[in-house]
mmCIF file of C-alpha atoms in Angstrom:
data_model
loop_
_atom_site.group_PDB
_atom_site.id
_atom_site.type_symbol
_atom_site.label_atom_id
_atom_site.label_comp_id
_atom_site.label_asym_id
_atom_site.label_seq_id
_atom_site.Cartn_x
_atom_site.Cartn_y
_atom_site.Cartn_z
ATOM 1 C CA MET A 1 -90.244 -37.415 -26.575
ATOM 2 C CA VAL A 2 -92.419 -34.222 -26.756
ATOM 3 C CA GLU A 3 -89.108 -32.562 -25.133
ATOM 4 C CA SER A 4 -86.681 -34.247 -27.385
ATOM 5 C CA LYS A 5 -88.479 -33.040 -30.453
ATOM 6 C CA HIS A 6 -88.226 -29.252 -29.202
ATOM 7 C CA GLN A 7 -84.746 -29.251 -28.684
ATOM 8 C CA TRP A 8 -83.914 -27.523 -31.507
ATOM 9 C CA LYS A 9 -86.088 -24.404 -30.550
ATOM 10 C CA ALA A 10 -83.975 -24.348 -27.593
ATOM 11 C CA TRP A 11 -80.520 -24.498 -29.479
ATOM 12 C CA LEU A 12 -82.165 -22.120 -32.154
ATOM 13 C CA TYR A 13 -82.646 -19.366 -29.461
ATOM 14 C CA LEU A 14 -79.422 -20.105 -27.853
ATOM 15 C CA SER A 15 -77.320 -19.869 -31.265
ATOM 16 C CA PRO A 16 -77.006 -16.084 -31.488
ATOM 17 C CA ALA A 17 -75.162 -16.063 -28.047
ATOM 18 C CA ILE A 18 -73.143 -19.305 -28.588
ATOM 19 C CA VAL A 19 -72.026 -17.877 -31.809
ATOM 20 C CA LEU A 20 -70.659 -14.693 -29.906
ATOM 21 C CA LEU A 21 -69.179 -16.691 -27.185
ATOM 22 C CA LEU A 22 -67.281 -18.468 -29.950
ATOM 23 C CA ILE A 23 -65.877 -15.600 -31.717
ATOM 24 C CA PHE A 24 -65.213 -13.202 -28.894
ATOM 25 C CA THR A 25 -64.427 -15.635 -26.036
ATOM 26 C CA VAL A 26 -63.317 -19.158 -26.936
ATOM 27 C CA TRP A 27 -61.527 -18.137 -30.469
ATOM 28 C CA PRO A 28 -59.192 -15.281 -28.484
ATOM 29 C CA ILE A 29 -58.127 -17.710 -25.890
ATOM 30 C CA ILE A 30 -56.986 -20.564 -28.177
ATOM 31 C CA ASN A 31 -55.215 -17.835 -30.484
ATOM 32 C CA THR A 32 -53.906 -16.713 -27.412
ATOM 33 C CA LEU A 33 -52.521 -19.784 -26.751
ATOM 34 C CA ARG A 34 -51.023 -20.446 -30.443
ATOM 35 C CA MET A 35 -49.471 -16.987 -30.263
ATOM 36 C CA ALA A 36 -47.574 -17.526 -27.243
ATOM 37 C CA PHE A 37 -45.619 -20.687 -28.102
ATOM 38 C CA LEU A 38 -44.812 -18.650 -31.495
ATOM 39 C CA GLU A 39 -41.104 -17.607 -30.811
ATOM 40 C CA GLY A 40 -41.218 -13.916 -31.761
ATOM 41 C CA TYR A 41 -44.729 -13.363 -32.944
ATOM 42 C CA SER A 42 -45.898 -10.566 -34.839
ATOM 43 C CA THR A 43 -49.491 -10.047 -36.646
ATOM 44 C CA MET A 44 -47.637 -8.054 -39.481
ATOM 45 C CA GLY A 45 -44.754 -10.260 -39.891
ATOM 46 C CA ALA A 46 -47.170 -13.406 -39.980
ATOM 47 C CA VAL A 47 -49.404 -11.355 -42.695
ATOM 48 C CA GLY A 48 -46.214 -10.645 -44.461
ATOM 49 C CA GLY A 49 -45.545 -14.720 -44.991
ATOM 50 C CA ILE A 50 -42.944 -15.102 -42.122
ATOM 51 C CA THR A 51 -43.067 -18.323 -40.372
ATOM 52 C CA TYR A 52 -42.435 -18.863 -36.629
ATOM 53 C CA ASN A 53 -41.047 -21.833 -34.546
ATOM 54 C CA PHE A 54 -43.027 -23.355 -31.973
ATOM 55 C CA GLY A 55 -41.407 -23.074 -28.396
ATOM 56 C CA ILE A 56 -40.964 -21.476 -25.109
ATOM 57 C CA GLY A 57 -39.117 -18.233 -26.272
ATOM 58 C CA ASN A 58 -42.085 -15.501 -25.483
ATOM 59 C CA PHE A 59 -42.012 -16.753 -21.919
ATOM 60 C CA LYS A 60 -38.232 -16.629 -21.593
ATOM 61 C CA GLN A 61 -38.466 -12.987 -23.285
ATOM 62 C CA VAL A 62 -41.188 -11.803 -20.356
ATOM 63 C CA LEU A 63 -38.813 -13.184 -17.694
ATOM 64 C CA GLN A 64 -35.902 -11.434 -19.102
ATOM 65 C CA TYR A 65 -37.347 -8.032 -19.446
ATOM 66 C CA LYS A 66 -35.881 -5.644 -17.294
ATOM 67 C CA ASP A 67 -39.375 -4.207 -16.227
ATOM 68 C CA PHE A 68 -41.072 -7.506 -15.695
ATOM 69 C CA ILE A 69 -40.302 -7.902 -11.964
ATOM 70 C CA SER A 70 -41.265 -4.337 -11.248
ATOM 71 C CA CYS A 71 -44.643 -4.571 -12.773
ATOM 72 C CA LEU A 72 -45.222 -8.325 -10.893
ATOM 73 C CA THR A 73 -44.266 -6.637 -7.706
ATOM 74 C CA ASN A 74 -46.656 -3.366 -8.398
ATOM 75 C CA THR A 75 -49.484 -6.133 -9.236
ATOM 76 C CA MET A 76 -48.739 -7.796 -6.253
ATOM 77 C CA LEU A 77 -48.449 -5.255 -3.873
ATOM 78 C CA LEU A 78 -51.488 -3.601 -4.682
ATOM 79 C CA CYS A 79 -53.568 -6.901 -4.388
ATOM 80 C CA VAL A 80 -51.988 -7.572 -1.034
ATOM 81 C CA LEU A 81 -52.736 -3.901 0.317
ATOM 82 C CA THR A 82 -55.920 -3.570 -1.194
ATOM 83 C CA VAL A 83 -57.841 -6.680 -0.851
ATOM 84 C CA PRO A 84 -57.868 -7.188 2.899
ATOM 85 C CA LEU A 85 -58.183 -3.360 3.554
ATOM 86 C CA SER A 86 -61.026 -2.853 1.250
ATOM 87 C CA THR A 87 -62.914 -6.093 2.704
ATOM 88 C CA ILE A 88 -62.621 -5.347 6.122
ATOM 89 C CA LEU A 89 -64.075 -1.904 5.243
ATOM 90 C CA ALA A 90 -66.708 -3.016 3.017
ATOM 91 C CA LEU A 91 -67.696 -5.558 6.050
ATOM 92 C CA LEU A 92 -67.995 -2.763 9.104
ATOM 93 C CA ILE A 93 -69.743 -0.410 6.424
ATOM 94 C CA ALA A 94 -72.043 -3.340 5.616
ATOM 95 C CA VAL A 95 -72.720 -3.920 9.347
ATOM 96 C CA CYS A 96 -73.572 -0.234 10.067
ATOM 97 C CA LEU A 97 -75.977 0.037 7.335
ATOM 98 C CA ASN A 98 -77.770 -3.108 8.391
ATOM 99 C CA ALA A 99 -78.023 -1.941 11.662
ATOM 100 C CA ILE A 100 -79.939 1.385 10.934
ATOM 101 C CA LYS A 101 -83.232 2.110 9.412
ATOM 102 C CA PRO A 102 -83.774 5.795 8.726
ATOM 103 C CA LEU A 103 -82.432 6.495 5.007
ATOM 104 C CA GLN A 104 -81.117 3.013 4.657
ATOM 105 C CA ARG A 105 -82.069 2.713 1.182
ATOM 106 C CA PHE A 106 -80.763 6.317 0.265
ATOM 107 C CA LEU A 107 -77.289 5.132 1.947
ATOM 108 C CA GLN A 108 -76.821 2.339 -0.076
ATOM 109 C CA THR A 109 -77.538 4.259 -3.166
ATOM 110 C CA VAL A 110 -74.900 6.677 -1.942
ATOM 111 C CA PHE A 111 -72.200 3.797 -1.400
ATOM 112 C CA PHE A 112 -72.915 2.121 -4.560
ATOM 113 C CA LEU A 113 -72.720 5.287 -6.977
ATOM 114 C CA PRO A 114 -68.867 4.559 -7.499
ATOM 115 C CA TYR A 115 -69.498 1.192 -9.041
ATOM 116 C CA VAL A 116 -71.584 2.686 -11.754
ATOM 117 C CA THR A 117 -68.693 5.392 -12.273
ATOM 118 C CA ASN A 118 -66.128 5.382 -14.917
ATOM 119 C CA SER A 119 -63.060 4.423 -13.635
ATOM 120 C CA ILE A 120 -60.926 6.875 -15.560
ATOM 121 C CA ALA A 121 -63.441 9.724 -14.825
ATOM 122 C CA ILE A 122 -62.967 8.896 -10.881
ATOM 123 C CA GLY A 123 -59.190 8.568 -11.337
ATOM 124 C CA MET A 124 -59.193 11.732 -13.174
ATOM 125 C CA VAL A 125 -60.814 13.471 -9.983
ATOM 126 C CA PHE A 126 -58.551 11.652 -7.399
ATOM 127 C CA ALA A 127 -55.590 13.147 -9.427
ATOM 128 C CA ALA A 128 -56.839 16.649 -8.868
ATOM 129 C CA MET A 129 -57.447 15.815 -5.385
ATOM 130 C CA PHE A 130 -53.944 14.785 -4.603
ATOM 131 C CA ASN A 131 -52.107 17.035 -7.278
ATOM 132 C CA MET A 132 -49.789 20.099 -7.028
ATOM 133 C CA VAL A 133 -49.619 22.669 -9.389
ATOM 134 C CA GLY A 134 -47.007 25.136 -10.282
ATOM 135 C CA SER A 135 -47.767 28.434 -12.182
ATOM 136 C CA ALA A 136 -45.543 31.366 -12.996
ATOM 137 C CA PHE A 137 -46.971 34.922 -12.406
ATOM 138 C CA GLY A 138 -45.382 38.407 -12.823
ATOM 139 C CA GLY A 139 -42.021 39.951 -14.425
ATOM 140 C CA GLU A 140 -39.952 37.928 -11.758
ATOM 141 C CA ASN A 141 -41.364 34.478 -12.618
ATOM 142 C CA GLU A 142 -42.618 33.792 -9.052
ATOM 143 C CA ILE A 143 -43.809 30.297 -9.004
ATOM 144 C CA ILE A 144 -46.989 29.953 -7.126
ATOM 145 C CA ILE A 145 -47.644 26.023 -5.904
ATOM 146 C CA THR A 146 -51.442 25.369 -6.233
ATOM 147 C CA ALA A 147 -52.543 22.451 -3.811
ATOM 148 C CA GLY A 148 -55.234 19.946 -4.105
ATOM 149 C CA ILE A 149 -57.916 19.378 -1.539
ATOM 150 C CA ILE A 150 -56.043 16.763 0.277
ATOM 151 C CA ASN A 151 -52.881 18.805 0.991
ATOM 152 C CA ASN A 152 -55.290 21.576 1.890
ATOM 153 C CA VAL A 153 -56.778 19.631 4.323
ATOM 154 C CA ILE A 154 -53.402 18.636 5.625
ATOM 155 C CA GLU A 155 -52.303 22.005 5.940
ATOM 156 C CA PHE A 156 -55.350 23.005 7.806
ATOM 157 C CA PHE A 157 -54.855 20.577 10.726
ATOM 158 C CA GLY A 158 -51.194 22.003 10.751
ATOM 159 C CA GLY A 159 -49.119 19.484 8.572
ATOM 160 C CA GLU A 160 -46.809 20.300 5.744
ATOM 161 C CA ARG A 161 -47.841 19.551 1.914
ATOM 162 C CA VAL A 162 -47.165 16.245 0.595
ATOM 163 C CA ASN A 163 -46.024 15.595 -3.110
ATOM 164 C CA TRP A 164 -48.211 12.725 -3.751
ATOM 165 C CA ILE A 165 -48.410 12.198 -7.463
ATOM 166 C CA ASN A 166 -46.024 14.906 -9.401
ATOM 167 C CA SER A 167 -42.561 15.206 -10.700
ATOM 168 C CA GLY A 168 -40.270 13.960 -8.109
ATOM 169 C CA SER A 169 -42.969 12.151 -5.831
ATOM 170 C CA SER A 170 -41.744 9.337 -3.911
ATOM 171 C CA TYR A 171 -42.763 5.810 -4.672
ATOM 172 C CA LEU A 172 -44.601 5.304 -0.995
ATOM 173 C CA ALA A 173 -46.586 8.225 -1.987
ATOM 174 C CA ASN A 174 -47.775 6.705 -5.377
ATOM 175 C CA ILE A 175 -48.632 3.704 -3.863
ATOM 176 C CA THR A 176 -50.883 5.399 -0.998
ATOM 177 C CA VAL A 177 -52.428 7.259 -3.525
ATOM 178 C CA MET A 178 -53.443 3.793 -5.465
ATOM 179 C CA VAL A 179 -54.210 1.909 -2.191
ATOM 180 C CA ILE A 180 -56.677 4.799 -1.191
ATOM 181 C CA TYR A 181 -58.336 4.789 -5.062
ATOM 182 C CA ILE A 182 -58.813 1.110 -5.362
ATOM 183 C CA VAL A 183 -60.107 0.648 -1.828
ATOM 184 C CA TRP A 184 -62.687 3.429 -2.374
ATOM 185 C CA ASN A 185 -63.506 2.149 -5.999
ATOM 186 C CA ALA A 186 -63.817 -1.619 -4.589
ATOM 187 C CA LEU A 187 -65.968 -0.968 -1.658
ATOM 188 C CA PRO A 188 -69.429 -0.579 -3.479
ATOM 189 C CA PHE A 189 -69.479 -4.002 -5.009
ATOM 190 C CA LYS A 190 -68.434 -5.591 -1.613
ATOM 191 C CA ILE A 191 -70.650 -3.505 0.585
ATOM 192 C CA LEU A 192 -73.564 -4.810 -1.592
ATOM 193 C CA ILE A 193 -72.779 -8.626 -1.327
ATOM 194 C CA LEU A 194 -71.914 -8.518 2.005
ATOM 195 C CA LEU A 195 -75.299 -6.152 2.851
ATOM 196 C CA GLY A 196 -77.189 -8.964 0.947
ATOM 197 C CA GLY A 197 -75.811 -11.650 3.073
ATOM 198 C CA LEU A 198 -76.379 -9.863 6.341
ATOM 199 C CA GLN A 199 -79.990 -9.271 5.293
ATOM 200 C CA SER A 200 -80.521 -13.162 4.733
ATOM 201 C CA ILE A 201 -78.855 -14.447 8.191
ATOM 202 C CA ASN A 202 -81.878 -15.583 10.399
ATOM 203 C CA LYS A 203 -82.433 -13.303 13.238
ATOM 204 C CA GLN A 204 -83.011 -16.424 15.599
ATOM 205 C CA TYR A 205 -79.371 -16.052 16.071
ATOM 206 C CA TYR A 206 -79.392 -12.324 17.301
ATOM 207 C CA ASP A 207 -82.168 -12.981 19.413
ATOM 208 C CA ALA A 208 -81.044 -15.986 21.061
ATOM 209 C CA ALA A 209 -77.591 -13.940 21.823
ATOM 210 C CA LYS A 210 -79.555 -10.974 23.115
ATOM 211 C CA VAL A 211 -81.497 -13.324 25.710
ATOM 212 C CA ASP A 212 -78.105 -14.897 26.767
ATOM 213 C CA GLY A 213 -76.848 -11.298 27.110
ATOM 214 C CA THR A 214 -73.573 -11.970 24.916
ATOM 215 C CA SER A 215 -71.817 -9.051 23.743
ATOM 216 C CA ARG A 216 -71.720 -7.070 20.242
ATOM 217 C CA VAL A 217 -68.167 -8.307 19.685
ATOM 218 C CA ARG A 218 -68.649 -11.541 20.601
ATOM 219 C CA VAL A 219 -71.935 -11.331 18.300
ATOM 220 C CA PHE A 220 -69.830 -10.388 15.664
ATOM 221 C CA THR A 221 -66.864 -12.638 15.722
ATOM 222 C CA LYS A 222 -69.279 -15.741 16.734
ATOM 223 C CA ILE A 223 -72.400 -15.244 15.039
ATOM 224 C CA THR A 224 -72.071 -12.589 11.961
ATOM 225 C CA VAL A 225 -68.460 -13.249 10.519
ATOM 226 C CA PRO A 226 -69.217 -17.138 10.332
ATOM 227 C CA LEU A 227 -72.469 -16.806 8.913
ATOM 228 C CA LEU A 228 -71.212 -14.464 6.330
ATOM 229 C CA SER A 229 -67.862 -16.429 5.706
ATOM 230 C CA PRO A 230 -69.238 -17.825 2.104
ATOM 231 C CA MET A 231 -69.785 -14.315 1.033
ATOM 232 C CA LEU A 232 -66.551 -13.065 2.285
ATOM 233 C CA ALA A 233 -64.836 -15.979 0.447
ATOM 234 C CA TYR A 234 -66.576 -14.423 -2.443
ATOM 235 C CA VAL A 235 -65.293 -11.097 -2.152
ATOM 236 C CA VAL A 236 -61.796 -11.804 -1.512
ATOM 237 C CA ILE A 237 -61.428 -14.131 -4.228
ATOM 238 C CA THR A 238 -62.952 -11.977 -6.731
ATOM 239 C CA GLY A 239 -61.042 -8.740 -5.054
ATOM 240 C CA PHE A 240 -57.945 -10.804 -6.062
ATOM 241 C CA ILE A 241 -58.632 -11.795 -9.347
ATOM 242 C CA GLY A 242 -59.678 -7.880 -10.197
ATOM 243 C CA GLY A 243 -56.546 -6.730 -8.176
ATOM 244 C CA PHE A 244 -54.258 -8.692 -10.526
ATOM 245 C CA LYS A 245 -56.051 -7.051 -13.658
ATOM 246 C CA GLU A 246 -55.583 -3.800 -12.265
ATOM 247 C CA TYR A 247 -54.925 -1.069 -15.091
ATOM 248 C CA SER A 248 -57.314 1.549 -15.783
ATOM 249 C CA SER A 249 -57.096 3.448 -12.259
ATOM 250 C CA ILE A 250 -53.401 4.058 -12.318
ATOM 251 C CA VAL A 251 -54.108 5.309 -15.953
ATOM 252 C CA GLY A 252 -56.893 7.262 -14.723
ATOM 253 C CA ILE A 253 -54.467 9.144 -12.085
ATOM 254 C CA PHE A 254 -50.847 9.088 -13.978
ATOM 255 C CA GLY A 255 -52.369 8.634 -17.648
ATOM 256 C CA ASP A 256 -50.420 6.519 -20.239
ATOM 257 C CA ASP A 257 -46.854 7.498 -18.574
ATOM 258 C CA MET A 258 -48.300 5.027 -15.563
ATOM 259 C CA GLY A 259 -46.169 7.109 -13.415
ATOM 260 C CA PRO A 260 -45.087 10.880 -11.809
ATOM 261 C CA THR A 261 -43.455 13.271 -14.569
ATOM 262 C CA GLY A 262 -39.880 11.889 -14.826
ATOM 263 C CA ASP A 263 -40.246 8.622 -13.604
ATOM 264 C CA PRO A 264 -42.439 6.869 -16.480
ATOM 265 C CA ARG A 265 -43.732 3.296 -15.860
ATOM 266 C CA ARG A 266 -43.021 3.413 -12.473
ATOM 267 C CA LEU A 267 -46.403 1.793 -11.311
ATOM 268 C CA ASN A 268 -46.907 -0.250 -14.270
ATOM 269 C CA THR A 269 -48.798 -3.642 -13.588
ATOM 270 C CA MET A 270 -49.047 -6.771 -15.661
ATOM 271 C CA VAL A 271 -52.016 -5.683 -17.595
ATOM 272 C CA GLY A 272 -49.927 -2.469 -18.375
ATOM 273 C CA PHE A 273 -47.062 -4.701 -19.467
ATOM 274 C CA ILE A 274 -49.177 -6.797 -21.818
ATOM 275 C CA TYR A 275 -50.818 -3.638 -23.214
ATOM 276 C CA ASP A 276 -47.361 -2.198 -23.708
ATOM 277 C CA SER A 277 -46.305 -5.420 -25.773
ATOM 278 C CA LEU A 278 -49.495 -5.670 -27.756
ATOM 279 C CA ALA A 279 -48.383 -3.158 -30.299
ATOM 280 C CA ASN A 280 -45.303 -4.944 -31.936
ATOM 281 C CA HIS A 281 -44.828 -7.947 -29.741
ATOM 282 C CA GLN A 282 -48.115 -10.080 -29.743
ATOM 283 C CA GLY A 283 -45.992 -13.148 -29.242
ATOM 284 C CA ARG A 284 -44.740 -11.779 -26.017
ATOM 285 C CA ALA A 285 -47.826 -10.111 -24.773
ATOM 286 C CA SER A 286 -49.692 -13.315 -25.241
ATOM 287 C CA ALA A 287 -46.912 -15.192 -22.857
ATOM 288 C CA ALA A 288 -47.380 -12.525 -20.486
ATOM 289 C CA ALA A 289 -51.220 -12.973 -20.621
ATOM 290 C CA LEU A 290 -50.841 -16.767 -19.981
ATOM 291 C CA ILE A 291 -48.157 -15.806 -16.940
ATOM 292 C CA LEU A 292 -50.706 -13.679 -15.572
ATOM 293 C CA PHE A 293 -53.762 -16.575 -15.820
ATOM 294 C CA CYS A 294 -51.225 -18.880 -14.242
ATOM 295 C CA ILE A 295 -50.786 -16.432 -11.083
ATOM 296 C CA ILE A 296 -54.373 -15.741 -11.125
ATOM 297 C CA PHE A 297 -55.217 -19.232 -10.977
ATOM 298 C CA VAL A 298 -52.772 -20.288 -8.255
ATOM 299 C CA VAL A 299 -53.687 -17.653 -6.057
ATOM 300 C CA THR A 300 -57.531 -18.437 -6.665
ATOM 301 C CA MET A 301 -57.030 -22.083 -5.754
ATOM 302 C CA ILE A 302 -55.215 -21.286 -2.636
ATOM 303 C CA ASN A 303 -58.106 -18.707 -1.587
ATOM 304 C CA LEU A 304 -60.728 -21.836 -2.514
ATOM 305 C CA TYR A 305 -58.555 -24.122 -0.365
ATOM 306 C CA VAL A 306 -58.234 -22.066 2.399
ATOM 307 C CA SER A 307 -61.963 -20.831 2.364
ATOM 308 C CA LYS A 308 -63.294 -24.552 2.209
ATOM 309 C CA LYS A 309 -61.938 -25.178 5.657
ATOM 310 C CA LYS A 310 -62.655 -21.736 7.048
ATOM 311 C CA THR A 311 -66.359 -21.094 5.447
ATOM 312 C CA HIS A 312 -69.563 -22.280 6.985
ATOM 313 C CA TYR A 313 -72.346 -23.230 4.548
#
């Protein structure tokens, strides 16, 4: 009875958070569902008194839109390429960090810095690194191409400059830059999670393996990876969720055009498609958001199903 008398205090303390959650999370979800099924919905039209029919017309528009497949392909490709690569690299770096003692905390801080840096700012730095700029000088309009640091390194080792992100660059070059950036940007969080998991593993397993004379490779594959599997499953699932929402990194490197000059929207993603539709086609944007949610949900369920069979708790 004493506890029940004071429950109102708990609800009182929670009420600001609950109100904010209802306003900024629950209501937008409900409103998105509503707009997705109102055919041709537009906020300005609704304010003007226009009524909209309930149906699946917005979903048909999304699926029939000429750039939808391109946006979906870019999103899927970036996820498939970056999530496994960043997870493997993060695991190897975490194992190496866990094995060293001198400067361990300093190196952890260095690896974590990209996580607390603005993604747009990082994208601008990467754009400068991969950039090639042409400048005109002299009366004869001589064109001098200034290369970024990446091309300077390639030339130092005897290679030829590559047009990574400028006008006339290939799709393969654009995707390569994005994969490098996304993997680099995703490493800090994954390293932090995996390093924490490594430090929580009972050292008796390693001591027993050392007594048996087990090789390091076998220790890694038979002890470290199985005992770290819950954390690996977590970073893979969150990695796919984050990958399907990729947008700001592409804007950071290519700007609002989402592609090199002369070929705008080449690297547009599902989230970019949603943002493009928000200005005048809120119904279509809501339908695209629901489609993206369903894709993420299905992929997450598959990951959970697979991890349940492969994870050792």
